[in-house]
Short mmCIF file of C-alpha atoms in Angstrom, two decimals:
data_model
loop_
_atom_site.label_atom_id
_atom_site.label_comp_id
_atom_site.label_asym_id
_atom_site.label_seq_id
_atom_site.Cartn_x
_atom_site.Cartn_y
_atom_site.Cartn_z
CA UNK A 1 -26.64 -13.51 -2.59
CA UNK A 2 -23.75 -10.84 -3.70
CA UNK A 3 -26.40 -7.68 -2.01
CA UNK A 4 -26.41 -9.74 1.09
CA UNK A 5 -22.30 -10.14 0.97
CA UNK A 6 -22.07 -6.44 0.28
CA UNK A 7 -24.72 -5.43 2.77
CA UNK A 8 -22.76 -7.79 5.37
CA UNK A 9 -19.47 -6.16 4.73
CA UNK A 10 -20.97 -2.45 4.99
CA UNK A 11 -22.04 -3.38 8.14
CA UNK A 12 -18.75 -4.89 9.54
CA UNK A 13 -16.64 -1.36 8.48
CA UNK A 14 -18.87 1.07 9.80
CA UNK A 15 -18.81 -1.25 13.14
CA UNK A 16 -14.64 -1.09 12.52
CA UNK A 17 -14.74 2.60 11.82
CA UNK A 18 -16.29 3.47 15.27
CA UNK A 19 -14.21 0.99 16.97
CA UNK A 20 -11.23 2.43 15.64
CA UNK A 21 -12.31 6.33 16.74
CA UNK A 22 -13.03 5.47 20.32
CA UNK A 23 -9.78 3.73 20.57
CA UNK A 24 -8.39 6.26 18.95
CA UNK A 25 -6.74 3.21 16.38
CA UNK A 26 -5.54 5.04 13.14
CA UNK A 27 -4.57 1.09 11.88
CA UNK A 28 -8.28 0.33 12.88
CA UNK A 29 -9.53 3.01 11.47
CA UNK A 30 -7.93 3.21 8.16
CA UNK A 31 -8.43 -0.30 7.29
CA UNK A 32 -12.25 -0.23 8.43
CA UNK A 33 -12.83 3.13 6.21
CA UNK A 34 -11.26 1.43 3.13
CA UNK A 35 -13.51 -1.50 3.82
CA UNK A 36 -16.46 0.54 3.66
CA UNK A 37 -15.71 2.25 0.69
CA UNK A 38 -14.67 -1.04 -0.96
CA UNK A 39 -18.18 -2.35 0.41
CA UNK A 40 -20.24 0.51 -0.99
CA UNK A 41 -18.10 -0.25 -4.46
CA UNK A 42 -19.21 -3.58 -3.96
CA UNK A 43 -22.56 -2.73 -4.12
CA UNK A 44 -22.82 -1.11 -6.71
CA UNK A 45 -20.95 -3.68 -8.99
CA UNK A 46 -23.40 -5.98 -7.97
CA UNK A 47 -25.95 -3.65 -8.80
CA UNK A 48 -24.21 -2.91 -12.38
CA UNK A 49 -23.99 -6.59 -12.71
CA UNK A 50 -28.18 -6.83 -12.34
CA UNK A 51 -28.41 -3.61 -14.76
CA UNK A 52 -26.19 -5.01 -17.16
CA UNK A 53 -27.83 -8.72 -17.55
CA UNK A 54 -31.11 -6.81 -17.87
CA UNK A 55 -29.98 -4.74 -21.12
CA UNK A 56 -27.57 -7.62 -22.91
CA UNK A 57 -29.16 -8.91 -26.16
CA UNK A 58 -31.11 -11.78 -26.34
CA UNK A 59 -28.49 -14.19 -27.65
CA UNK A 60 -26.26 -13.59 -25.25
CA UNK A 61 -28.89 -13.93 -22.45
CA UNK A 62 -29.43 -17.93 -23.78
CA UNK A 63 -25.86 -17.97 -24.08
CA UNK A 64 -25.42 -17.23 -19.89
CA UNK A 65 -28.81 -17.99 -18.75
CA UNK A 66 -27.44 -21.32 -17.13
CA UNK A 67 -24.22 -20.01 -15.74
CA UNK A 68 -25.28 -16.40 -14.92
CA UNK A 69 -22.22 -17.11 -11.90
CA UNK A 70 -20.03 -17.29 -14.65
CA UNK A 71 -21.26 -13.62 -16.47
CA UNK A 72 -20.88 -12.46 -12.66
CA UNK A 73 -17.13 -13.72 -12.15
CA UNK A 74 -16.28 -12.70 -15.56
CA UNK A 75 -17.99 -9.11 -14.53
CA UNK A 76 -15.62 -8.76 -11.35
CA UNK A 77 -12.36 -10.06 -12.90
CA UNK A 78 -12.83 -7.21 -15.98
CA UNK A 79 -13.24 -4.58 -12.28
CA UNK A 80 -9.91 -6.04 -10.83
CA UNK A 81 -8.33 -6.65 -14.06
CA UNK A 82 -8.94 -2.75 -14.90
CA UNK A 83 -7.93 -1.60 -11.20
CA UNK A 84 -4.70 -3.61 -11.46
CA UNK A 85 -3.45 -2.54 -14.56
CA UNK A 86 -4.39 1.24 -14.04
CA UNK A 87 -2.79 0.75 -10.98
CA UNK A 88 0.91 -0.82 -11.67
CA UNK A 89 0.97 1.15 -15.14
CA UNK A 90 -0.07 4.32 -13.67
CA UNK A 91 2.11 4.42 -10.77
CA UNK A 92 5.27 3.00 -13.02
CA UNK A 93 5.01 4.80 -15.95
CA UNK A 94 1.93 7.44 -16.46
CA UNK A 95 2.14 9.69 -13.36
CA UNK A 96 5.65 11.06 -14.30
CA UNK A 97 4.18 12.08 -17.89
CA UNK A 98 2.61 15.18 -19.29
CA UNK A 99 -0.94 15.07 -18.80
CA UNK A 100 -2.18 13.96 -22.24
CA UNK A 101 -0.03 11.05 -22.49
CA UNK A 102 -0.63 10.12 -18.83
CA UNK A 103 -4.97 10.47 -20.22
CA UNK A 104 -3.62 8.46 -23.57
CA UNK A 105 -2.67 5.46 -21.52
CA UNK A 106 -5.61 5.60 -19.23
CA UNK A 107 -7.91 5.51 -22.32
CA UNK A 108 -6.06 2.66 -24.00
CA UNK A 109 -5.99 0.28 -20.62
CA UNK A 110 -9.81 1.08 -20.21
CA UNK A 111 -10.64 0.56 -24.40
CA UNK A 112 -8.81 -3.46 -24.03
CA UNK A 113 -10.28 -3.94 -20.65
CA UNK A 114 -13.76 -3.68 -22.32
CA UNK A 115 -12.66 -5.89 -25.67
CA UNK A 116 -11.40 -8.62 -23.28
CA UNK A 117 -14.70 -8.05 -21.55
CA UNK A 118 -16.78 -8.71 -24.59
CA UNK A 119 -14.80 -11.15 -26.09
CA UNK A 120 -15.02 -13.34 -22.97
CA UNK A 121 -19.42 -13.09 -22.23
CA UNK A 122 -19.53 -13.49 -26.20
CA UNK A 123 -17.84 -16.43 -27.12
CA UNK A 124 -15.53 -15.13 -29.75
CA UNK A 125 -12.82 -17.08 -32.21
CA UNK A 126 -8.82 -16.55 -30.87
CA UNK A 127 -8.17 -15.03 -33.93
CA UNK A 128 -9.82 -11.95 -32.33
CA UNK A 129 -8.71 -12.10 -29.07
CA UNK A 130 -5.07 -12.58 -30.50
CA UNK A 131 -5.04 -9.57 -32.84
CA UNK A 132 -6.85 -7.20 -29.91
CA UNK A 133 -3.85 -8.40 -27.32
CA UNK A 134 -1.46 -7.65 -30.55
CA UNK A 135 -2.67 -4.08 -31.27
CA UNK A 136 -2.83 -3.25 -27.57
CA UNK A 137 0.49 -4.04 -26.96
CA UNK A 138 1.41 -1.80 -29.87
CA UNK A 139 -0.10 0.85 -29.08
CA UNK A 140 0.64 0.54 -25.25
CA UNK A 141 4.53 0.65 -27.06
CA UNK A 142 3.56 3.69 -28.93
CA UNK A 143 2.51 5.59 -26.43
CA UNK A 144 6.00 4.74 -24.16
CA UNK A 145 7.97 5.85 -26.88
CA UNK A 146 5.89 8.97 -27.29
CA UNK A 147 6.61 9.88 -23.56
CA UNK A 148 10.28 8.97 -23.81
CA UNK A 149 10.58 11.35 -26.63
CA UNK A 150 8.76 14.05 -25.24
CA UNK A 151 11.51 13.27 -21.88
CA UNK A 152 14.10 13.67 -24.07
CA UNK A 153 13.12 16.14 -26.37
CA UNK A 154 11.80 18.43 -23.49
CA UNK A 155 8.55 19.31 -25.06
CA UNK A 156 5.96 18.90 -22.82
CA UNK A 157 8.30 18.15 -20.02
CA UNK A 158 11.12 20.28 -19.11
CA UNK A 159 14.49 19.49 -17.64
CA UNK A 160 12.88 22.24 -14.36
CA UNK A 161 9.76 19.50 -14.60
CA UNK A 162 11.91 16.78 -14.23
CA UNK A 163 15.02 18.63 -11.64
CA UNK A 164 11.26 18.32 -9.68
CA UNK A 165 9.83 15.08 -9.84
CA UNK A 166 13.70 13.74 -8.52
CA UNK A 167 14.02 15.88 -5.79
CA UNK A 168 10.56 15.08 -4.29
CA UNK A 169 11.56 12.12 -1.78
CA UNK A 170 14.16 12.72 0.43
CA UNK A 171 16.90 11.16 -1.61
CA UNK A 172 20.10 9.63 -0.07
CA UNK A 173 21.72 9.52 -3.68
CA UNK A 174 20.33 12.46 -5.84
CA UNK A 175 22.00 12.90 -9.95
CA UNK A 176 25.35 14.89 -10.24
CA UNK A 177 25.54 14.10 -14.29
CA UNK A 178 26.54 17.82 -14.53
CA UNK A 179 29.39 18.46 -12.15
CA UNK A 180 30.40 15.31 -11.30
CA UNK A 181 34.10 16.18 -11.93
CA UNK A 182 33.24 18.40 -8.82
CA UNK A 183 34.29 16.77 -5.15
CA UNK A 184 35.60 18.64 -2.21
CA UNK A 185 36.17 22.12 -1.92
CA UNK A 186 35.89 23.96 -5.26
CA UNK A 187 36.98 26.93 -4.03
CA UNK A 188 37.62 29.28 -1.49
CA UNK A 189 38.26 32.72 -0.89
CA UNK A 190 40.63 32.58 2.74
CA UNK A 191 40.19 36.29 3.22
CA UNK A 192 36.44 36.79 2.59
CA UNK A 193 35.21 32.96 3.97
CA UNK A 194 34.60 32.36 8.14
CA UNK A 195 37.91 29.82 9.07
CA UNK A 196 35.98 26.97 11.36
CA UNK A 197 35.26 23.57 10.97
CA UNK A 198 31.86 21.87 9.00
CA UNK A 199 30.09 19.19 10.55
CA UNK A 200 27.66 17.28 8.64
CA UNK A 201 26.14 13.64 8.07
CA UNK A 202 26.37 10.72 6.20
CA UNK A 203 21.89 9.83 4.82
CA UNK A 204 23.64 6.03 3.83
CA UNK A 205 26.06 5.00 6.84
CA UNK A 206 25.86 6.02 10.63
CA UNK A 207 28.78 8.44 10.35
CA UNK A 208 28.85 12.12 11.24
CA UNK A 209 32.38 14.33 9.45
CA UNK A 210 34.00 17.12 10.87
CA UNK A 211 35.59 18.86 8.24
CA UNK A 212 37.81 21.65 7.49
CA UNK A 213 38.33 24.49 5.40
CA UNK A 214 40.60 22.92 2.97
CA UNK A 215 37.90 19.76 2.76
CA UNK A 216 39.81 17.28 4.82
CA UNK A 217 37.79 15.21 7.22
CA UNK A 218 40.13 16.29 10.55
CA UNK A 219 37.08 13.86 13.03
CA UNK A 220 34.41 11.52 12.78
CA UNK A 221 31.98 10.18 14.46
CA UNK A 222 30.59 6.42 13.92
CA UNK A 223 28.58 4.01 15.81
CA UNK A 224 26.57 1.39 14.86
CA UNK A 225 23.75 0.44 16.83
CA UNK A 226 20.93 -2.19 16.93
CA UNK A 227 17.73 -1.22 14.34
CA UNK A 228 19.94 2.19 13.61
CA UNK A 229 22.11 1.05 10.12
CA UNK A 230 22.94 4.74 9.09
CA UNK A 231 21.46 8.49 10.47
CA UNK A 232 19.26 9.43 7.65
CA UNK A 233 17.88 13.07 8.74
CA UNK A 234 19.90 15.72 11.55
CA UNK A 235 23.17 15.87 13.55
CA UNK A 236 22.97 18.49 15.88
CA UNK A 237 26.65 19.10 17.46
CA UNK A 238 26.61 20.25 21.12
CA UNK A 239 29.28 22.92 22.78
CA UNK A 240 30.92 19.75 24.33
CA UNK A 241 31.71 17.81 21.43
CA UNK A 242 29.00 15.66 21.95
CA UNK A 243 26.71 14.86 18.89
CA UNK A 244 22.90 14.56 18.97
CA UNK A 245 21.66 11.86 16.13
CA UNK A 246 18.03 11.72 14.96
CA UNK A 247 17.61 8.19 13.39
CA UNK A 248 14.23 9.32 11.31
CA UNK A 249 11.53 7.81 12.66
CA UNK A 250 13.74 5.79 15.49
CA UNK A 251 14.94 7.05 17.82
CA UNK A 252 17.71 10.14 19.13
CA UNK A 253 21.05 9.03 20.63
CA UNK A 254 23.80 11.69 22.00
CA UNK A 255 27.26 9.97 21.51
CA UNK A 256 29.83 11.99 23.00
CA UNK A 257 33.61 12.88 21.37
CA UNK A 258 34.98 9.32 20.97
CA UNK A 259 31.68 7.64 19.54
CA UNK A 260 30.63 6.67 22.63
CA UNK A 261 26.56 6.07 23.17
CA UNK A 262 25.94 9.10 26.73
CA UNK A 263 21.78 8.09 26.00
CA UNK A 264 19.27 7.33 23.47
CA UNK A 265 15.59 7.42 23.56
CA UNK A 266 13.55 5.47 21.19
CA UNK A 267 11.00 7.68 19.45
CA UNK A 268 9.61 8.93 16.12
CA UNK A 269 11.97 11.92 16.03
CA UNK A 270 12.54 13.59 12.61
CA UNK A 271 14.50 16.51 11.34
CA UNK A 272 15.57 18.68 13.95
CA UNK A 273 16.48 19.06 17.84
CA UNK A 274 17.60 21.81 19.68
CA UNK A 275 19.81 21.56 23.18
CA UNK A 276 18.71 23.51 25.68
CA UNK A 277 22.22 22.71 27.34
CA UNK A 278 21.95 25.38 30.67
CA UNK A 279 18.64 22.76 31.13
CA UNK A 280 19.70 19.66 30.40
CA UNK A 281 16.61 20.04 28.11
CA UNK A 282 15.96 18.41 24.38
CA UNK A 283 13.85 20.19 21.92
CA UNK A 284 13.01 17.30 19.22
CA UNK A 285 10.79 16.39 16.63
CA UNK A 286 8.64 13.54 16.87
CA UNK A 287 5.58 12.18 15.52
CA UNK A 288 3.04 9.54 15.99
CA UNK A 289 -0.42 7.99 13.93
CA UNK A 290 -3.16 9.89 15.51
CA UNK A 291 -6.88 10.61 14.27
CA UNK A 292 -7.83 14.40 14.83
CA UNK A 293 -11.07 16.20 13.79
CA UNK A 294 -11.34 19.00 11.23
CA UNK A 295 -14.54 20.82 10.83
CA UNK A 296 -16.15 17.73 12.84
CA UNK A 297 -14.61 15.27 10.09
CA UNK A 298 -12.30 12.12 11.58
CA UNK A 299 -9.20 12.53 9.63
CA UNK A 300 -6.30 10.00 10.28
CA UNK A 301 -2.92 11.97 10.37
CA UNK A 302 0.68 11.78 10.98
CA UNK A 303 0.56 14.05 13.93
CA UNK A 304 3.63 16.20 14.60
CA UNK A 305 4.81 17.31 18.04
CA UNK A 306 7.29 19.02 20.30
CA UNK A 307 8.80 16.50 22.03
CA UNK A 308 10.72 18.16 25.38
CA UNK A 309 12.77 15.32 26.67
CA UNK A 310 15.75 14.91 29.59
CA UNK A 311 18.46 12.02 29.31
CA UNK A 312 16.96 11.21 32.92
CA UNK A 313 13.26 11.63 32.48
CA UNK A 314 12.83 11.10 28.85
CA UNK A 315 9.78 12.27 27.22
CA UNK A 316 8.28 15.07 29.82
CA UNK A 317 5.88 16.55 27.61
CA UNK A 318 4.84 16.89 24.53
CA UNK A 319 3.19 20.24 22.38
CA UNK A 320 1.20 18.90 19.57
CA UNK A 321 0.56 20.96 16.70
CA UNK A 322 -2.58 20.07 14.79
CA UNK A 323 -4.96 22.00 17.18
CA UNK A 324 -2.81 25.24 16.58
CA UNK A 325 -2.50 24.48 13.13
CA UNK A 326 -5.58 22.97 11.51
CA UNK A 327 -7.92 26.57 10.88
CA UNK A 328 -5.03 26.81 8.30
CA UNK A 329 -5.81 23.32 6.68
CA UNK A 330 -8.16 23.15 3.76
CA UNK A 331 -10.70 20.91 2.59
CA UNK A 332 -8.50 19.96 -0.86
CA UNK A 333 -5.85 19.08 1.47
CA UNK A 334 -8.88 16.44 3.54
CA UNK A 335 -9.65 15.39 -0.20
CA UNK A 336 -6.53 14.47 -1.05
CA UNK A 337 -5.77 12.65 1.91
CA UNK A 338 -8.55 10.56 1.62
CA UNK A 339 -7.94 9.40 -1.87
CA UNK A 340 -4.81 9.07 -1.45
CA UNK A 341 -5.46 6.30 0.55
CA UNK A 342 -7.02 3.99 -2.39
CA UNK A 343 -3.67 4.94 -4.33
CA UNK A 344 -2.01 1.52 -5.78
CA UNK A 345 1.51 2.04 -4.45
CA UNK A 346 0.01 3.39 -1.15
CA UNK A 347 -2.08 0.09 -0.29
CA UNK A 348 1.09 -2.28 -0.03
CA UNK A 349 2.66 0.49 2.12
CA UNK A 350 0.23 0.53 4.68
CA UNK A 351 0.54 -3.30 5.94
CA UNK A 352 4.23 -2.83 5.64
CA UNK A 353 4.82 0.02 7.66
CA UNK A 354 2.18 -2.06 10.32
CA UNK A 355 3.82 -5.21 10.33
CA UNK A 356 7.99 -3.40 10.29
CA UNK A 357 7.34 -0.36 12.33
CA UNK A 358 3.41 -0.60 14.38
CA UNK A 359 2.61 2.36 12.87
CA UNK A 360 0.84 3.20 9.65
CA UNK A 361 0.99 7.17 8.52
CA UNK A 362 3.95 7.47 6.84
CA UNK A 363 5.17 11.02 6.20
CA UNK A 364 3.96 11.29 2.91
CA UNK A 365 1.94 13.40 0.90
CA UNK A 366 -1.07 11.62 1.88
CA UNK A 367 -1.21 11.67 5.58
CA UNK A 368 1.52 14.39 6.48
CA UNK A 369 -0.55 17.42 6.75
CA UNK A 370 1.97 19.54 8.71
CA UNK A 371 5.69 18.20 8.09
CA UNK A 372 7.18 20.32 11.05
CA UNK A 373 11.25 20.37 9.78
CA UNK A 374 12.68 22.97 12.24
CA UNK A 375 12.49 24.39 15.88
CA UNK A 376 14.31 26.68 17.81
CA UNK A 377 14.24 27.89 21.59
CA UNK A 378 14.81 31.43 21.34
CA UNK A 379 17.14 32.61 24.24
CA UNK A 380 15.94 36.28 24.53
CA UNK A 381 13.25 39.13 24.52
CA UNK A 382 12.59 40.39 21.47
CA UNK A 383 10.14 43.34 21.91
CA UNK A 384 6.86 42.97 19.55
CA UNK A 385 7.82 39.32 18.72
CA UNK A 386 8.86 36.97 21.23
CA UNK A 387 9.56 36.10 24.45
CA UNK A 388 12.73 34.23 25.91
CA UNK A 389 11.65 30.77 26.20
CA UNK A 390 9.13 30.53 23.20
CA UNK A 391 9.88 28.22 19.65
CA UNK A 392 10.17 29.56 16.69
CA UNK A 393 8.97 26.28 14.26
CA UNK A 394 8.69 25.87 10.57
CA UNK A 395 5.53 23.92 9.45
CA UNK A 396 6.55 22.92 5.73
CA UNK A 397 2.98 22.17 4.18
CA UNK A 398 1.48 25.32 5.47
CA UNK A 399 3.96 27.42 4.26
CA UNK A 400 4.35 28.66 7.58
CA UNK A 401 6.71 29.73 10.25
CA UNK A 402 5.56 31.06 14.10
CA UNK A 403 6.41 31.42 16.82
CA UNK A 404 4.40 29.81 19.67
CA UNK A 405 4.11 30.71 23.14
CA UNK A 406 4.25 27.26 24.85
CA UNK A 407 2.78 28.30 28.35
CA UNK A 408 -0.19 29.67 26.20
CA UNK A 409 -0.54 27.43 23.83
CA UNK A 410 -0.65 29.78 20.62
CA UNK A 411 0.92 31.15 18.34
CA UNK A 412 2.15 35.12 18.68
CA UNK A 413 3.89 35.70 15.08
CA UNK A 414 3.05 34.17 12.12
CA UNK A 415 4.80 34.54 8.33
CA UNK A 416 4.67 32.80 5.14
CA UNK A 417 2.06 31.80 2.98
CA UNK A 418 1.69 33.56 -0.43
CA UNK A 419 5.60 34.52 0.26
CA UNK A 420 7.17 31.09 0.98
CA UNK A 421 7.00 27.68 -0.63
CA UNK A 422 8.03 24.29 1.68
CA UNK A 423 10.49 26.21 3.49
CA UNK A 424 13.21 24.95 5.71
CA UNK A 425 15.41 25.95 9.01
CA UNK A 426 13.94 28.86 10.09
CA UNK A 427 16.43 30.81 13.01
CA UNK A 428 16.77 33.59 15.35
CA UNK A 429 20.01 35.88 14.24
CA UNK A 430 21.69 37.95 16.75
CA UNK A 431 19.84 41.00 15.31
CA UNK A 432 16.66 39.79 15.83
CA UNK A 433 15.12 39.15 11.97
CA UNK A 434 14.92 35.67 11.06
CA UNK A 435 16.87 33.76 8.39
CA UNK A 436 15.06 30.95 6.76
CA UNK A 437 15.68 28.54 3.73
CA UNK A 438 13.22 29.39 1.16
CA UNK A 439 12.97 25.96 -1.19
CA UNK A 440 10.75 27.19 -3.81
CA UNK A 441 8.69 24.62 -5.25
CA UNK A 442 6.33 27.08 -6.43
CA UNK A 443 8.60 28.83 -8.38
CA UNK A 444 11.05 26.30 -9.33
CA UNK A 445 14.14 28.46 -7.30
CA UNK A 446 15.26 28.47 -4.20
CA UNK A 447 16.63 31.40 -1.96
CA UNK A 448 18.01 32.34 1.36
CA UNK A 449 15.97 35.19 3.41
CA UNK A 450 16.21 37.72 6.23
CA UNK A 451 12.99 39.07 7.45
CA UNK A 452 12.57 41.58 9.72
CA UNK A 453 9.73 40.06 12.23
CA UNK A 454 8.25 43.14 12.84
CA UNK A 455 7.83 44.52 9.87
CA UNK A 456 7.69 41.14 7.88
CA UNK A 457 9.61 42.58 5.35
CA UNK A 458 12.21 40.99 3.58
CA UNK A 459 15.67 43.05 4.29
CA UNK A 460 18.12 40.85 2.32
CA UNK A 461 17.80 37.28 0.32
CA UNK A 462 20.10 35.36 -1.71
CA UNK A 463 19.33 33.84 -5.26
CA UNK A 464 21.47 32.77 -8.09
CA UNK A 465 21.86 34.08 -11.59
CA UNK A 466 20.17 32.58 -13.09
CA UNK A 467 17.36 31.88 -10.64
CA UNK A 468 16.61 28.02 -11.34
CA UNK A 469 20.51 27.56 -11.05
CA UNK A 470 19.76 27.57 -7.36
CA UNK A 471 17.37 25.22 -6.48
CA UNK A 472 16.69 22.64 -3.77
CA UNK A 473 12.48 21.11 -3.55
CA UNK A 474 13.22 19.21 -1.29
CA UNK A 475 15.72 19.75 1.76
CA UNK A 476 18.09 22.79 2.56
CA UNK A 477 19.59 24.38 5.45
CA UNK A 478 20.97 28.06 6.07
CA UNK A 479 23.52 29.81 8.40
CA UNK A 480 24.46 33.44 9.47
CA UNK A 481 28.21 33.30 10.46
CA UNK A 482 29.69 35.71 12.61
CA UNK A 483 31.81 37.90 9.91
CA UNK A 484 28.20 38.19 8.40
CA UNK A 485 28.20 35.53 5.90
CA UNK A 486 25.79 32.98 5.21
CA UNK A 487 26.44 29.46 4.48
CA UNK A 488 24.05 27.51 3.02
CA UNK A 489 22.94 23.72 2.09
CA UNK A 490 22.12 22.97 -1.37
CA UNK A 491 20.74 19.27 -0.84
CA UNK A 492 19.52 18.23 -3.86
CA UNK A 493 22.96 19.19 -5.70
CA UNK A 494 25.02 17.98 -2.47
CA UNK A 495 26.42 21.10 -1.72
CA UNK A 496 27.41 23.40 0.38
CA UNK A 497 28.38 26.91 -0.18
CA UNK A 498 29.12 29.98 1.77
CA UNK A 499 28.11 33.56 0.09
CA UNK A 500 29.19 37.11 1.35
CA UNK A 501 25.99 39.83 2.02
CA UNK A 502 26.17 40.78 -1.85
CA UNK A 503 26.20 37.36 -2.82
CA UNK A 504 29.91 36.36 -3.63
CA UNK A 505 30.96 32.78 -3.23
CA UNK A 506 33.39 32.72 -1.01
CA UNK A 507 33.76 28.80 -0.38
CA UNK A 508 32.17 25.97 -2.05
CA UNK A 509 31.97 22.43 -1.57
CA UNK A 510 30.99 19.12 -2.77
CA UNK A 511 29.98 15.97 -1.36
CA UNK A 512 33.07 13.68 -2.10
CA UNK A 513 31.02 10.67 -1.99
CA UNK A 514 30.00 9.49 -5.35
CA UNK A 515 29.18 6.72 -7.35
CA UNK A 516 30.54 7.41 -10.48
CA UNK A 517 28.87 4.76 -12.49
CA UNK A 518 26.06 5.96 -11.81
CA UNK A 519 26.38 9.73 -11.59
CA UNK A 520 24.82 10.35 -8.26
CA UNK A 521 26.02 12.02 -5.04
CA UNK A 522 25.31 11.66 -1.62
CA UNK A 523 23.14 14.64 -0.09
CA UNK A 524 23.96 16.79 2.36
CA UNK A 525 20.69 17.65 4.68
CA UNK A 526 22.13 20.03 6.82
CA UNK A 527 25.58 21.83 7.38
CA UNK A 528 26.35 24.05 10.22
CA UNK A 529 30.27 25.77 10.71
CA UNK A 530 31.70 26.18 13.97
CA UNK A 531 34.68 28.33 14.93
CA UNK A 532 33.87 27.93 18.91
CA UNK A 533 37.85 27.77 20.22
CA UNK A 534 35.72 24.98 22.95
CA UNK A 535 35.84 22.49 19.69
CA UNK A 536 38.93 23.28 18.10
CA UNK A 537 40.44 22.18 21.47
CA UNK A 538 38.61 19.02 21.48
CA UNK A 539 40.32 18.22 18.08
CA UNK A 540 43.75 19.28 19.41
CA UNK A 541 42.71 16.44 22.34
CA UNK A 542 42.33 14.05 19.48
CA UNK A 543 45.38 14.94 17.79
CA UNK A 544 47.69 14.97 20.20
CA UNK A 545 46.07 13.40 23.38
CA UNK A 546 46.46 17.06 25.16
CA UNK A 547 44.12 19.35 24.92
CA UNK A 548 45.43 22.84 24.28
CA UNK A 549 44.09 26.43 25.21
CA UNK A 550 41.91 28.05 23.01
#
């Protein structure tokens, strides 16, 4: 009977996978694929029950002979118990532990689950079961205690490891225990720093701020829009004072100087937008669920593309990135994607995202095999490097910075693998070089590098001393200023600072939005400085109602 059920599930799941591929429906394909794996496992468990039954001692067979269904129920309950406990404990405690502690915890659960199963199929005294449970609880507490001691003592888990763990998600609030007393501008050299106005957004409120060199908020954009309770991602200030807002996975919004909505477009936008104000076109990073093929293997992914849109016509063109980078995706990445589907935590997210957002492939480490995070339209020709109208993009998961000829649909220049580690914010400089924020996840320290695109050599870089003092595992930005200095956002500290060419810090700013009790500070995803007279003119008009000449 159970074998027929397993066979029926197998056939149904195969048909579902086929329907998902034909309809290009990632949800149906993923659901059917998971059912396919579970039906195979179920069939193997049915086989295992029969094998174990044949191997049981005669006295146990006699006990269960009239109630073999009970024996099967106990066996399957044991498997479900084992999966749930392993899933919960591993996600909540063991995954962040050292390899030894994680292995010890899993072995402990296996032993206890086997003990319970044996106690159920072989009638045992209550005292034996209670004793086994007490021993398991005590041993589990000992493992957790050992784990906490390792955390505090820094034995197998170093403080750098902990910083990496804390920095992995795109967090709105980050730990500020070491610099809680720092707030606003903590250092400023007016003679060496470039005077201007700095813009960045809040990740917890629908607000963006224009801050002067003294740290005072001189202008604020604020607008609550249905379906968009916060502006979690990037904001881009245009020359005319309009503000482009990327509400992560929801929409792009354009506000005027007074926070009135000029236009909006619902789209799964993320990370970056580049306004081509002459053509009234906007190049924005977006994504969608898709089923792509890697060497003939169907793979459900978060498919990044560049949407070219206008306020009047909406999305006019989609430039998909997967076909350009698929040869750079390696087999271990595909294996990790498929195995990641079955992580205990991902099962719940799968259905939650489908119900709430009508998409399922989250920007996580499993489905997110590209993770593009910056785009810029080249404004001029650079011989041997790019043509005007080409796109400079950054693809984080591949450590890749590339120039895309959108007419030919191919990369004309690439750099990064082996040099960069989960980089952000690639920009073309006036001298024809490229500036990149290298997060340094592999080496556990960050740097800002300027490379000559022709020789592909680093001609300038900023690193801290010691190296680990400047480290943002995820997020970060850089901007070359007109005086030759570089403005940097160290997102994992909620900090922005300006450095000279020789690495001297001449302006240092910490996000003043903090939670004192929990020692947390709001992050700064990206910061830009404007010394444009037109922006100052808008600000003066904002103050006294009359514009002043630049």
